[in-house]
Tab-separated table of C-alpha atoms and ligand atoms in Angstrom:
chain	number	residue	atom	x	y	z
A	1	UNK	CA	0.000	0.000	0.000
A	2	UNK	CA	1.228	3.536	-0.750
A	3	UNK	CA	1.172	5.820	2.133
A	4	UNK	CA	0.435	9.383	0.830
A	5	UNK	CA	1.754	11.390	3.708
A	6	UNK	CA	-0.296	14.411	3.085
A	7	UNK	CA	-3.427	12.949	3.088
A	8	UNK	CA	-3.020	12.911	6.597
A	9	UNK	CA	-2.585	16.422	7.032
A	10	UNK	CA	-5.260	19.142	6.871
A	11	UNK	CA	-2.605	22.280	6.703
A	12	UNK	CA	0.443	22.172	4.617
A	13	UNK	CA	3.920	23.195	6.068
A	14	UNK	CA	3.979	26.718	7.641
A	15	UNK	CA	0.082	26.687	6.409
A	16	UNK	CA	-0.582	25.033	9.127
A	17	UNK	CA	0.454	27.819	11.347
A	18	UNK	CA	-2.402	29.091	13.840
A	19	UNK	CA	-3.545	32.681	12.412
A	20	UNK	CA	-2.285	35.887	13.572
A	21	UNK	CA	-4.972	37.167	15.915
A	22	UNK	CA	-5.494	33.339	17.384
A	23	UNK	CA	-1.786	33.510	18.491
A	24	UNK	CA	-2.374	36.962	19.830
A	25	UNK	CA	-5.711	35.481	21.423
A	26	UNK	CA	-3.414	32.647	23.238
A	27	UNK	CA	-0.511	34.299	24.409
A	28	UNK	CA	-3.085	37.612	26.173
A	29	UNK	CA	-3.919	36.370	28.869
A	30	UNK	CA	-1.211	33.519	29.921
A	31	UNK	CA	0.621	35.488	32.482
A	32	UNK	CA	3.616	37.691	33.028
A	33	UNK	CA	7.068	36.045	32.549
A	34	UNK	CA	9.614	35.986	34.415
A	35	UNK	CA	12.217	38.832	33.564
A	36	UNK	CA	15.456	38.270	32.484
A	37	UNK	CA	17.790	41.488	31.610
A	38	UNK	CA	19.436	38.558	29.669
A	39	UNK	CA	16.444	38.168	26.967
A	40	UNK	CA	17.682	40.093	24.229
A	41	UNK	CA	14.911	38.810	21.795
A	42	UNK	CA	11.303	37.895	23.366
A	43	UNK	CA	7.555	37.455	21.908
A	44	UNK	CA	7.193	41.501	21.184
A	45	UNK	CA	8.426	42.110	18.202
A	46	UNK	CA	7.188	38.546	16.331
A	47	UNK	CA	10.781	37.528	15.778
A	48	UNK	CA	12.054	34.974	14.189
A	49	UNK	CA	13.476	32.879	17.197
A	50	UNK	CA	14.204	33.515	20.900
A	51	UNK	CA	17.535	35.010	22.106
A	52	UNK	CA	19.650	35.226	25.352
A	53	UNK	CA	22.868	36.866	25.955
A	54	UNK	CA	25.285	34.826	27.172
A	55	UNK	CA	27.646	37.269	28.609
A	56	UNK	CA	30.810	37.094	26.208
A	57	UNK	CA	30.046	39.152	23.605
A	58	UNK	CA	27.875	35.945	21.818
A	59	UNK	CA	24.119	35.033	22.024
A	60	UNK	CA	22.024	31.906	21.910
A	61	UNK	CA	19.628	31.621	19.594
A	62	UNK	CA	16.466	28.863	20.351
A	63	UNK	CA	13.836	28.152	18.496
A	64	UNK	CA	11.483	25.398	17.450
A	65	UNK	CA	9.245	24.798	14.413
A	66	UNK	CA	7.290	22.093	13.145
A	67	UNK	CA	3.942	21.063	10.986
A	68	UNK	CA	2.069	18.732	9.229
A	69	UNK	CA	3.305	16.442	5.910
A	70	UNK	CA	3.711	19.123	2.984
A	71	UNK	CA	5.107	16.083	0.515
A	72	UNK	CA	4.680	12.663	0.255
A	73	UNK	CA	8.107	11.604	0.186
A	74	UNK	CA	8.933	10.870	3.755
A	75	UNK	CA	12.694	11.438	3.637
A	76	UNK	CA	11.482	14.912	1.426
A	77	UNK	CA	8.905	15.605	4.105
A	78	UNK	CA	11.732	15.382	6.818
A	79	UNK	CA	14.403	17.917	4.999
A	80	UNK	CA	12.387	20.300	4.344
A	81	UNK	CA	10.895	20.589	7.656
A	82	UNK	CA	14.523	20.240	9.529
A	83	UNK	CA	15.744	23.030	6.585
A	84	UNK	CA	12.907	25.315	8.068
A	85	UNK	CA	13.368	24.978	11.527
A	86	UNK	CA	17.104	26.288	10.939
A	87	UNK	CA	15.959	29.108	9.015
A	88	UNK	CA	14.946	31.079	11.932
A	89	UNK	CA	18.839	30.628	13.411
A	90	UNK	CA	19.977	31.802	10.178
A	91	UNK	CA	17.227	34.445	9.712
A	92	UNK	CA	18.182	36.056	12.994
A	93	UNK	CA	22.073	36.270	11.650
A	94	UNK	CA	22.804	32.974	13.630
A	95	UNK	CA	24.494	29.211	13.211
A	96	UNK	CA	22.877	26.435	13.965
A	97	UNK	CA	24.705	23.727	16.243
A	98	UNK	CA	22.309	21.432	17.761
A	99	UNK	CA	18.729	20.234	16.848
A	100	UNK	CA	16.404	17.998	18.489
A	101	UNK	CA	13.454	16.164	16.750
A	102	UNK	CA	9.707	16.192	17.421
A	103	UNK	CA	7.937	13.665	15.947
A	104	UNK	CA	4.125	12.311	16.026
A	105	UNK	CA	2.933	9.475	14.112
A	106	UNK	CA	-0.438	7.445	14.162
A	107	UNK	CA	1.405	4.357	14.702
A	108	UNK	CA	-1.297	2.452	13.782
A	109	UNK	CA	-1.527	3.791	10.340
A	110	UNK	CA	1.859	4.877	9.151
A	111	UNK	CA	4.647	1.755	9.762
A	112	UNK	CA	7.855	2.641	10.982
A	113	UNK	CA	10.074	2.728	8.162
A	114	UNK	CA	8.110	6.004	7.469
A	115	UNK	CA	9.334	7.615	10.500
A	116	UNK	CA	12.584	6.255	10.044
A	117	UNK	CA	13.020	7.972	6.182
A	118	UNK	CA	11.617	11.683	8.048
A	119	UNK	CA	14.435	10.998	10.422
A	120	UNK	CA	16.653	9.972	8.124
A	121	UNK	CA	15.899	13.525	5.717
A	122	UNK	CA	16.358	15.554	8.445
A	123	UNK	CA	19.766	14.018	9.381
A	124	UNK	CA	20.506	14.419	5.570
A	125	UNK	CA	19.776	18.288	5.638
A	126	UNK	CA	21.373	18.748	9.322
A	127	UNK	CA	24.893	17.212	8.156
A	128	UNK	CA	24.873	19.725	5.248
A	129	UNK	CA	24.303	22.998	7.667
A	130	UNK	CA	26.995	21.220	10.224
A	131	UNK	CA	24.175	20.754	13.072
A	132	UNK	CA	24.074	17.915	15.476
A	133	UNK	CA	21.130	16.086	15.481
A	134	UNK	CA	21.210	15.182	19.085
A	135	UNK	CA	17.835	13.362	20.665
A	136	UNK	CA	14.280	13.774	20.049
A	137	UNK	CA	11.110	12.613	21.278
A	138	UNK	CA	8.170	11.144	19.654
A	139	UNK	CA	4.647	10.490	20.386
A	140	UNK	CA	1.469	8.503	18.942
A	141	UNK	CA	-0.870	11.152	17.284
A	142	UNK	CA	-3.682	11.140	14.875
A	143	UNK	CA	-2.357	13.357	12.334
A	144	UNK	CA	1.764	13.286	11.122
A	145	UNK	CA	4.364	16.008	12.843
A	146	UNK	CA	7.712	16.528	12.256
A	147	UNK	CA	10.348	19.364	13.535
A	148	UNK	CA	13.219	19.929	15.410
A	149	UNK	CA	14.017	22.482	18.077
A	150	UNK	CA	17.185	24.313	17.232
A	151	UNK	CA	19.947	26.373	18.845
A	152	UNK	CA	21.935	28.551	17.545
A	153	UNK	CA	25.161	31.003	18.015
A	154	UNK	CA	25.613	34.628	17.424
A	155	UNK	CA	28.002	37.139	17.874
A	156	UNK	CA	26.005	40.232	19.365
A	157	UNK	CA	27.000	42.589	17.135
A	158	UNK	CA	25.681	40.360	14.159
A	159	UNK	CA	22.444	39.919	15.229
A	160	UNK	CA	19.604	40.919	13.081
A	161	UNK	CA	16.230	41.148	13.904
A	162	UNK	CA	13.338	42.045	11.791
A	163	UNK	CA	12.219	45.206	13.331
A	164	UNK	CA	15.406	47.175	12.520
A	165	UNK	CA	15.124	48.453	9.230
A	166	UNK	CA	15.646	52.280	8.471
A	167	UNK	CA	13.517	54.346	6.043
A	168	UNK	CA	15.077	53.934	2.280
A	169	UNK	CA	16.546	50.618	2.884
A	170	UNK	CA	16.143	48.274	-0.430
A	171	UNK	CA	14.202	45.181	0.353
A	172	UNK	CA	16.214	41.791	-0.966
A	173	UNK	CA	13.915	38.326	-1.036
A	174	UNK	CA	16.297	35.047	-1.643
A	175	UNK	CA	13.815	32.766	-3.249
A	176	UNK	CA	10.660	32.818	-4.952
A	177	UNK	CA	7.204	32.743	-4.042
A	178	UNK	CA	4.360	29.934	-4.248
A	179	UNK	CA	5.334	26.873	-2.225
A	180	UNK	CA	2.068	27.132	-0.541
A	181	UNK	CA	0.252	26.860	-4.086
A	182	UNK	CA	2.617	24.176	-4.918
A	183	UNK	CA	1.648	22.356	-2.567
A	184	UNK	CA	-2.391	22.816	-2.195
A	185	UNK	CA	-1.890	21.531	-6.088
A	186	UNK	CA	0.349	18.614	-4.798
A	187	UNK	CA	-2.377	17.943	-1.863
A	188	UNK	CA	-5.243	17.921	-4.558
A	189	UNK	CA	-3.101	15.412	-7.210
A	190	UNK	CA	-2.693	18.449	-9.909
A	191	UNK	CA	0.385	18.804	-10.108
A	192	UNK	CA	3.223	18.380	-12.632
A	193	UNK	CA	6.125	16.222	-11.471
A	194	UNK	CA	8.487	18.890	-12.491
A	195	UNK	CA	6.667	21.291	-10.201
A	196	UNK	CA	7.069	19.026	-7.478
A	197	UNK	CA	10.748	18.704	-7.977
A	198	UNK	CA	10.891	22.672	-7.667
A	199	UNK	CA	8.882	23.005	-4.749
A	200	UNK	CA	11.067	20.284	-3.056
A	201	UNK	CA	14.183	21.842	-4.281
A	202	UNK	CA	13.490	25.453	-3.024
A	203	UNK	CA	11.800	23.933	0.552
A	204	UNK	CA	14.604	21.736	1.519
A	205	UNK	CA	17.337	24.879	0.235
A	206	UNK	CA	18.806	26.092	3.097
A	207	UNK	CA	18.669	30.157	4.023
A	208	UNK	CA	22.366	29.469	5.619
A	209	UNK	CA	23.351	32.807	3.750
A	210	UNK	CA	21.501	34.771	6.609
A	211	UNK	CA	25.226	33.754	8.587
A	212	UNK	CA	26.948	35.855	6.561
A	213	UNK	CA	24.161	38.889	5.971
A	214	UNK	CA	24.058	39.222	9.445
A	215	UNK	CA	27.706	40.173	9.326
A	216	UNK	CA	27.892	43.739	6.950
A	217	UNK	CA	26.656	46.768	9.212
A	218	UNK	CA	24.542	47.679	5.783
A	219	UNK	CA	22.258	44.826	6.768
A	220	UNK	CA	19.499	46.452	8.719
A	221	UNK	CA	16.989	44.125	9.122
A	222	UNK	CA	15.988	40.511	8.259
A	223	UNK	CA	13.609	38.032	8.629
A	224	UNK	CA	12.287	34.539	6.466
A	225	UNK	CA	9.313	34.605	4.528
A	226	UNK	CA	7.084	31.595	6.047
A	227	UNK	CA	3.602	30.512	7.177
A	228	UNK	CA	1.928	34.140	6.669
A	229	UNK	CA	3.216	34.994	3.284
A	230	UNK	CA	5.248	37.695	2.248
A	231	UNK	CA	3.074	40.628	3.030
A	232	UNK	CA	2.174	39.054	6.781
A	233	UNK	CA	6.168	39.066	7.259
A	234	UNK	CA	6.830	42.182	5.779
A	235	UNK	CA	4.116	44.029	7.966
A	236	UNK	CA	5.547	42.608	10.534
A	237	UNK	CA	9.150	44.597	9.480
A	238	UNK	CA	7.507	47.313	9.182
A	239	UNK	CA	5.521	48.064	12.317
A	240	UNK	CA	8.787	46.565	14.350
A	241	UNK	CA	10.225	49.786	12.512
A	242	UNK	CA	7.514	52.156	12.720
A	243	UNK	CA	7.641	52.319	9.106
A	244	UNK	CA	5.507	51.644	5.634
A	245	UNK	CA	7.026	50.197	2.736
A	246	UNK	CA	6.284	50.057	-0.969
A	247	UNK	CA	6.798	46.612	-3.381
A	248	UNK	CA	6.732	46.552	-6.851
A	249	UNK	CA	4.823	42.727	-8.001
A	250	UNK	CA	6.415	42.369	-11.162
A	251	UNK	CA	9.785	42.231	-8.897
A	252	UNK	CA	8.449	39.682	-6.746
A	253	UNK	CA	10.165	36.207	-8.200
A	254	UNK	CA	7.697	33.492	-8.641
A	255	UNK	CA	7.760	30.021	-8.917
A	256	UNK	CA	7.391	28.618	-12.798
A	257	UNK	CA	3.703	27.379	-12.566
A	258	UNK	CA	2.868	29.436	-9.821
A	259	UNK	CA	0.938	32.250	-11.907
A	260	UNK	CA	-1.016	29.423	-13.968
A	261	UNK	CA	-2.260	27.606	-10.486
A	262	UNK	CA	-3.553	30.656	-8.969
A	263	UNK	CA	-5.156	31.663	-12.013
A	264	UNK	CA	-6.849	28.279	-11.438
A	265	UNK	CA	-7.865	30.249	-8.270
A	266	UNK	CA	-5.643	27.082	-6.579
A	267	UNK	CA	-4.540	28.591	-2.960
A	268	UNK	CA	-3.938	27.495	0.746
A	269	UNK	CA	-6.463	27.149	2.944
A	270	UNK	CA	-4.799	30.160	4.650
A	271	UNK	CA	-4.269	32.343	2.402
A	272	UNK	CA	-7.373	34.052	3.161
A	273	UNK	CA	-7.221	34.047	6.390
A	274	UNK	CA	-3.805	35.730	6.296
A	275	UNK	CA	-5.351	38.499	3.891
A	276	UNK	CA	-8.008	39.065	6.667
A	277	UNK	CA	-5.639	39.882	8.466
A	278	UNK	CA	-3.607	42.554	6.277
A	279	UNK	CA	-5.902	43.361	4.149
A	280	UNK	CA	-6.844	47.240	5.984
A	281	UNK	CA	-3.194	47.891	6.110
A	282	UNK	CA	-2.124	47.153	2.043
A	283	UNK	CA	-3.197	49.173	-0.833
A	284	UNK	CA	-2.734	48.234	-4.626
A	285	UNK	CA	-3.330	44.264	-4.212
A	286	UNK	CA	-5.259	42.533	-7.385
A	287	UNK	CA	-6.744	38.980	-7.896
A	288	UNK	CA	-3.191	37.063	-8.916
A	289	UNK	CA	-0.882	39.396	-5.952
A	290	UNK	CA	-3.358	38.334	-2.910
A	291	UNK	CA	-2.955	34.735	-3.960
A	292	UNK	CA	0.324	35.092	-4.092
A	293	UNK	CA	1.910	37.890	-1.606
A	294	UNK	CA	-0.399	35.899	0.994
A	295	UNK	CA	0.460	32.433	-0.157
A	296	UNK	CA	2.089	31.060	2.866
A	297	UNK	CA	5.790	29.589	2.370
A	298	UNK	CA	7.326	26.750	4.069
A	299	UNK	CA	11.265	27.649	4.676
A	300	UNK	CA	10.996	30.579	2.043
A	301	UNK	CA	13.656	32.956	1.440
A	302	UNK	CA	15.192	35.930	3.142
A	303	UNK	CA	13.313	39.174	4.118
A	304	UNK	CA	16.593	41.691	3.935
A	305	UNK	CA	16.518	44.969	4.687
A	306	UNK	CA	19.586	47.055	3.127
A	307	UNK	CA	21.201	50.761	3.426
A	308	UNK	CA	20.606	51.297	-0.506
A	309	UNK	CA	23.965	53.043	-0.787
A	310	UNK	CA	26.067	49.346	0.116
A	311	UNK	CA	23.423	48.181	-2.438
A	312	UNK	CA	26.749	47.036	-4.705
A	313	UNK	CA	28.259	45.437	-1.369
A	314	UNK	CA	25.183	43.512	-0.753
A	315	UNK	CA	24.968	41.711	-4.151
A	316	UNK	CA	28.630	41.224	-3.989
A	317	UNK	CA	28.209	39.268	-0.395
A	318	UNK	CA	25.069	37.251	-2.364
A	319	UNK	CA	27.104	36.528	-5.729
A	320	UNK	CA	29.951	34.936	-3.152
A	321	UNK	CA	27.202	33.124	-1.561
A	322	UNK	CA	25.677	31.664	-5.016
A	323	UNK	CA	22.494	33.554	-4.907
A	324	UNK	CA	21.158	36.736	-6.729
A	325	UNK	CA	18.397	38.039	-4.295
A	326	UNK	CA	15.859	40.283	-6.248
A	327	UNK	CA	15.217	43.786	-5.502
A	328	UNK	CA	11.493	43.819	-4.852
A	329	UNK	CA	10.727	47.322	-3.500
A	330	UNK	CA	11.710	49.630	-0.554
A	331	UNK	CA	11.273	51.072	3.030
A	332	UNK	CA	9.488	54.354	3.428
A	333	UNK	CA	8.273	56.667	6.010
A	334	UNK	CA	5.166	55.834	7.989
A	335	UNK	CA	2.201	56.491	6.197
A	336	UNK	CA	-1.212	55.177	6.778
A	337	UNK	CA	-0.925	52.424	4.802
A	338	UNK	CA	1.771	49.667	5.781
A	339	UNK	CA	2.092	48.246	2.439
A	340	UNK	CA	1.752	49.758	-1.177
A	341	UNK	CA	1.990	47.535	-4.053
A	342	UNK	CA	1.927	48.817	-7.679
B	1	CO	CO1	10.783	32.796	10.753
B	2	CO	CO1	9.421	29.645	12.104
């Protein structure tokens, strides 16, 4: 029998993420924490990843992500998921180290050599990023998880978060867009194999070249484009700033079939729900850009905020790294609008 791994799940990757103003909802009420002067990076700002001074000048970086099957390919399923769960180290300017795995099977349903391939992807993508993949823990539960907590190191004065961009900065994105229609398209059997093979290519990439943009002072701000699409994650940049920003869509990159599935009106679930959510705070958005500048991505690229005058520096520092970020618009003064799009 052929297990199809994402029949099992009702979200797909970072779709599966709880939405905005539920998480908001959650964390209200639970009670004050306790305060450590150490905290350099808490909840507020809707960072990428949690981090603590350690008193030398370096940082630890902790996180943990994980979600439902977004492939079938068990082995697929677990690199991709491991690659995103170290994007947030990288996304904060960090290196990953150590990882441990969460796992939940139904037992019953799904035989072990299943869990064994996730395991054995993940291992796969943590030996290429140079991260131990020290222990997990794994329970029986109706519906497929995989992820791994992750920590990470960071020299202080590398550290980027994503609510420090400056007015003017040039906005860099590292991959394209549309893993979340990918994958609805994947979930509903109408896909093209070749499609697949992109979407697994660009999901299991990792964003290890946040390491090195976290280095260059000219790197403001920067954060990975994940479960609420890029306009959810660049809202966030800008109100961490207390500043709008303009894109231009025919900058955005896109993913080869991505503009023929939505014109199929072929989305996430939560795509929607993420517009709901921006929608009073963008201007300029037509039928193809909300399916797409909502879709939400599972380990997308790099958010990057630059000083546009070490533009030339910046795609120097990619071209070393093997990538060619595009250019997809720019940070502006606050305005009433968060988001313009023409
Ligand atoms: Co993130
Ligand atoms: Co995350």
């Amino acid at each position: 029998m052929e297990i199809k791994l994402t029949h099992f799940s009702h979200g797909s990757g970072c779709g599966c993420k709880v939405a905005p103003a539920v998480l908001e909802e959650i964390l209200k009420d639970s009670g004050e924490t306790f305060f450590s002067k150490n905290l350099l990076v808490g909840n507020e700002t809707k960072d990428d990843a949690a981090v603590y001074d350690m008193g030398n000048g370096t940082a630890l970086i902790s996180t943990v992500d994980f979600f439902t099957p977004i492939v079938n390919n068990p082995f697929d399923y677990g690199r991709i998921a491991a690659a995103n769960a170290l994007s947030d180290v990288y996304a904060m300017g960090g290196k990953p180290f150590m990882a441990i795995a969460i796992l939940g099977l139904p037992v019953e349903k799904i035989p072990t050599e299943v869990a064994r391939q996730i395991i054995a992807g993940a291992r796969a993508i943590c030996n290429q990023a140079q991260v131990v993949l020290a222990g997990g823990h794994t329970i029986d539960a109706p519906e497929p998880f995989f992820g791994l907590s992750v920590n990470g190191n960071v020299e202080i004065r590398n550290l980027r978060k994503n609510s420090t961009a400056r007015e003017g900065d040039l906005l860099y994105l590292t991959k394209a867009i549309g893993t979340g229609i990918l994958s609805t398209a994947l979930k509903r059997d109408l896909i093209k194999e070749d499609d697949i093979r992109e979407a697994v290519e660009q999901m299991s990439t990792l964003n290890k070249f946040g390491e090195e943009a976290g280095k260059p002072d000219f790197v403001h701000a920067m954060t990975d484009v994940t479960g609420f699409g890029l306009l959810g994650h660049l809202i966030e940049m800008c109100e961490g700033a207390g500043l709008s920003a303009e894109i231009e869509y025919a900058k955005v990159p896109l993913m080869t079939s991505v503009k023929e599935l939505a014109g199929k009106f072929i989305y996430a679930d939560n795509t929607m729900r993420n517009w709901k959510s921006y929608e009073p705070k963008v201007r300029g958005i037509s039928g193809e850009s909300l399916l797409t500048l909502c879709d939400p991505q599972t380990n997308g690229g790099l958010l990057i905020a630059v000083a546009e005058q070490d533009k030339n520096a910046f795609r120097a520092l990619a071209t070393n790294n093997g990538l060619t970020p595009q250019c997809i618009g720019r940070m502006m003064g606050r305005k009433a609008i968060i988001v313009e799009i023409s």
